[in-house]
Amino acid sequence: LSTQDSVHNHRFFITLGGDHSCAIGSWSGAANAIADKGDLGLIWFDAHMDSHTFETTPSNNIHGMPLASLLGHGDTAFTHLLSDKPKLKPENVVLIGVRSYESSEAALLKKLGVKVFYMDDINTLGMHEVISQALKIVTRNTYRFGISVDLDGFDPIDAPGVGSREKDGVNAADFLENFSRIAQHPQLIGMDIVEFNPGLDYNRQTEMLAVALC
């Protein structure tokens, strides 16, 4: 069953992925399912921006490109899934937890006007306010919205079982305390949970965090 089918059948979906490149498929399907009704909003929870193209990437890793692809930038193999239109409009997207990125992808998001809540913003505003602002953005001009959670957005102390650990991340307890406002929102249609690597986990911390999100 695809995310497109899930949305068509009014069923909430959770995509469990390896790296974050699977989000290209998740949200292409979801966006296509509601295309005749309105736009899709998306909260991108991640330590990274994932907004490279093949022209800017230093690594050629596709898992560094999914958000750019959904915004319509990059290789047509990714941007033209199901339709040749961008799956997301920049004004309907919010990034939360960012702390590791290259200047070229930051420049793209700034040029497009995508809202980014860096860790400094979270530490200053608090998670409650960040989620409040994020929800306003992803629901303001959209029909439905989703959330794509890369577990490396959390601090490695709380989520050690990921492939790309970045220190000084989001406190898991703080996020979960506020997560119900996203999870119980009537316009939420689905979620990704990605980057879990059980071989790197410690005392099943990351596994239990993923289960708590579900």
Coordinates of C-alpha atoms in Angstrom, one line a residue:
L1 CA 0.0 0.0 0.0
S2 CA 1.5 3.4 -1.0
T3 CA 1.2 6.7 0.8
Q4 CA -0.9 7.9 -2.1
D5 CA -3.4 5.0 -1.5
S6 CA -3.4 5.6 2.3
V7 CA -4.3 9.3 1.9
H8 CA -6.9 8.5 -0.8
N9 CA -8.5 5.9 1.7
H10 CA -8.3 8.4 4.6
R11 CA -5.8 6.2 6.5
F12 CA -3.0 7.7 8.5
F13 CA 0.4 6.3 7.4
I14 CA 3.8 5.9 9.0
T15 CA 6.8 5.3 6.7
L16 CA 9.7 3.5 8.5
G17 CA 12.7 4.1 6.4
G18 CA 16.5 3.7 6.3
D19 CA 18.0 6.9 5.2
H20 CA 15.9 10.1 4.6
S21 CA 15.8 9.6 0.8
C22 CA 12.6 7.6 1.2
A23 CA 10.8 10.8 2.0
I24 CA 10.9 11.7 -1.7
G25 CA 8.5 8.8 -2.2
S26 CA 6.4 9.3 0.9
W27 CA 5.5 12.9 0.3
S28 CA 5.3 12.7 -3.5
G29 CA 2.6 10.2 -3.0
A30 CA 0.8 12.2 -0.3
A31 CA 1.0 15.4 -2.3
N32 CA -0.3 13.7 -5.4
A33 CA -3.3 12.3 -3.4
I34 CA -4.5 15.7 -2.4
A35 CA -3.4 17.7 -5.5
D36 CA -7.0 18.3 -6.6
K37 CA -7.9 19.6 -3.1
G38 CA -5.0 21.8 -2.0
D39 CA -1.4 22.0 -1.0
L40 CA 0.7 19.8 1.3
G41 CA 2.5 21.2 4.3
L42 CA 5.5 19.4 5.9
I43 CA 7.5 19.6 9.1
W44 CA 11.0 18.4 8.4
F45 CA 12.6 17.3 11.8
D46 CA 16.3 16.7 11.2
A47 CA 19.8 17.7 12.2
H48 CA 20.5 18.3 8.5
M49 CA 18.9 20.3 5.8
D50 CA 18.8 17.5 3.1
S51 CA 18.6 20.2 0.5
H52 CA 21.5 19.5 -1.9
T53 CA 21.3 18.8 -5.6
F54 CA 23.9 16.9 -7.7
E55 CA 25.4 20.3 -8.5
T56 CA 26.0 21.2 -4.9
T57 CA 26.5 18.0 -3.0
P58 CA 30.1 17.2 -1.7
S59 CA 29.2 13.5 -1.3
N60 CA 26.7 12.6 -4.0
N61 CA 24.6 10.9 -1.3
I62 CA 20.9 11.0 -2.3
H63 CA 20.0 11.1 1.4
G64 CA 21.2 14.7 1.3
M65 CA 18.8 15.7 -1.4
P66 CA 15.2 14.7 -0.5
L67 CA 13.9 18.1 0.7
A68 CA 15.4 19.9 -2.3
S69 CA 13.8 17.3 -4.6
L70 CA 10.3 17.7 -3.0
L71 CA 10.7 21.5 -3.5
G72 CA 11.3 20.9 -7.2
H73 CA 15.1 21.3 -7.2
G74 CA 17.5 18.6 -8.5
D75 CA 17.5 15.6 -10.8
T76 CA 14.2 14.9 -12.6
A77 CA 14.3 11.3 -11.5
F78 CA 13.5 12.7 -8.0
T79 CA 11.5 15.8 -8.8
H80 CA 9.2 14.3 -11.3
L81 CA 7.8 11.3 -9.3
L82 CA 4.1 11.0 -10.1
S83 CA 4.0 14.6 -11.5
D84 CA 6.4 17.2 -12.9
K85 CA 5.3 19.8 -10.4
P86 CA 7.1 20.5 -7.1
K87 CA 5.4 18.5 -4.3
L88 CA 5.9 21.3 -1.7
K89 CA 5.8 25.0 -1.8
P90 CA 8.5 26.7 0.3
E91 CA 6.1 28.7 2.3
N92 CA 4.5 25.5 3.5
V93 CA 7.7 23.9 4.9
V94 CA 9.4 24.1 8.3
L95 CA 12.7 22.6 9.4
I96 CA 13.2 21.8 13.1
G97 CA 16.5 20.8 14.8
V98 CA 19.0 21.8 12.1
R99 CA 22.6 22.1 13.2
S100 CA 24.8 20.5 10.5
Y101 CA 24.6 21.8 6.9
E102 CA 26.6 23.2 4.0
S103 CA 26.4 26.8 2.9
S104 CA 25.0 25.9 -0.6
E105 CA 21.9 24.1 0.8
A106 CA 21.3 26.9 3.3
A107 CA 21.5 29.4 0.5
L108 CA 18.9 27.5 -1.4
L109 CA 16.4 27.4 1.5
K110 CA 17.1 31.0 2.2
K111 CA 16.5 32.0 -1.4
L112 CA 13.2 30.0 -1.4
G113 CA 12.1 31.5 1.9
V114 CA 11.8 28.2 3.8
K115 CA 11.5 28.7 7.6
V116 CA 14.3 26.9 9.5
F117 CA 14.4 26.5 13.3
Y118 CA 18.0 25.9 14.2
M119 CA 19.0 24.5 17.6
D120 CA 19.9 28.1 18.7
D121 CA 16.3 29.1 17.9
I122 CA 14.9 26.1 19.9
N123 CA 17.1 26.9 22.8
T124 CA 15.9 30.5 22.8
L125 CA 12.2 30.1 22.0
G126 CA 11.6 26.7 23.6
M127 CA 10.0 23.7 21.9
H128 CA 6.5 24.7 22.8
E129 CA 6.8 27.9 20.8
V130 CA 8.7 26.4 18.0
I131 CA 6.0 23.8 17.4
S132 CA 3.3 26.5 17.7
Q133 CA 4.9 28.5 15.0
A134 CA 5.6 25.4 12.9
L135 CA 2.0 24.4 13.0
K136 CA 0.8 27.8 11.9
I137 CA 3.1 27.7 8.9
V138 CA 2.3 24.1 7.7
T139 CA -1.5 24.6 8.1
R140 CA -2.0 28.2 7.1
N141 CA -2.3 27.7 3.3
T142 CA -2.6 24.0 3.0
Y143 CA -5.2 21.2 2.8
R144 CA -3.2 18.7 4.9
F145 CA 0.3 18.3 6.4
G146 CA 2.8 15.7 7.4
I147 CA 5.9 15.3 9.5
S148 CA 9.2 13.7 8.5
V149 CA 11.3 12.7 11.5
D150 CA 14.9 11.9 11.1
L151 CA 16.0 10.4 14.4
D152 CA 19.3 12.2 14.2
G153 CA 17.4 15.4 14.9
F154 CA 17.5 14.2 18.5
D155 CA 20.5 14.6 20.7
P156 CA 22.7 11.4 20.5
I157 CA 22.3 11.0 24.2
D158 CA 18.7 10.2 23.6
A159 CA 19.0 8.6 20.1
P160 CA 22.4 7.0 19.7
G161 CA 21.2 4.5 17.1
V162 CA 21.5 6.6 14.0
G163 CA 24.1 6.8 11.2
S164 CA 24.9 10.5 11.3
R165 CA 25.1 11.6 14.9
E166 CA 25.2 15.4 15.6
K167 CA 25.8 16.6 19.1
D168 CA 23.7 19.2 20.9
G169 CA 20.4 18.1 19.4
V170 CA 16.7 18.1 20.4
N171 CA 15.9 16.8 23.8
A172 CA 13.6 13.8 23.3
A173 CA 11.6 14.2 26.4
D174 CA 11.0 17.9 25.6
F175 CA 9.9 17.0 22.1
L176 CA 7.6 14.2 23.1
E177 CA 6.0 16.4 25.8
N178 CA 4.9 18.8 23.0
F179 CA 4.4 16.3 20.2
S180 CA 0.8 15.6 20.9
R181 CA -0.2 18.9 19.3
I182 CA 1.3 17.7 16.0
A183 CA 0.2 14.0 16.4
Q184 CA -3.4 14.9 17.3
H185 CA -3.9 17.7 14.8
P186 CA -6.9 16.9 12.5
Q187 CA -5.0 17.9 9.3
L188 CA -2.0 15.5 9.9
I189 CA -2.0 12.7 7.3
G190 CA 1.2 10.9 7.9
M191 CA 4.7 10.6 9.2
D192 CA 8.2 9.3 8.3
I193 CA 10.5 7.9 10.9
V194 CA 14.0 7.4 9.4
E195 CA 17.7 6.7 10.1
F196 CA 17.2 4.1 12.9
N197 CA 20.2 1.8 12.9
P198 CA 19.7 -0.9 15.6
G199 CA 23.4 -1.9 15.3
L200 CA 24.4 1.5 16.8
D201 CA 21.7 1.7 19.4
Y202 CA 22.4 1.5 23.1
N203 CA 20.0 -0.1 25.6
R204 CA 17.3 0.2 22.9
Q205 CA 17.0 3.9 23.5
T206 CA 16.5 4.9 19.9
E207 CA 14.1 2.0 19.3
M208 CA 11.9 3.0 22.3
L209 CA 12.0 6.6 21.1
A210 CA 10.7 5.6 17.6
V211 CA 8.0 3.5 19.3
A212 CA 7.0 6.5 21.5
L213 CA 6.6 8.6 18.3
C214 CA 4.4 6.0 16.8

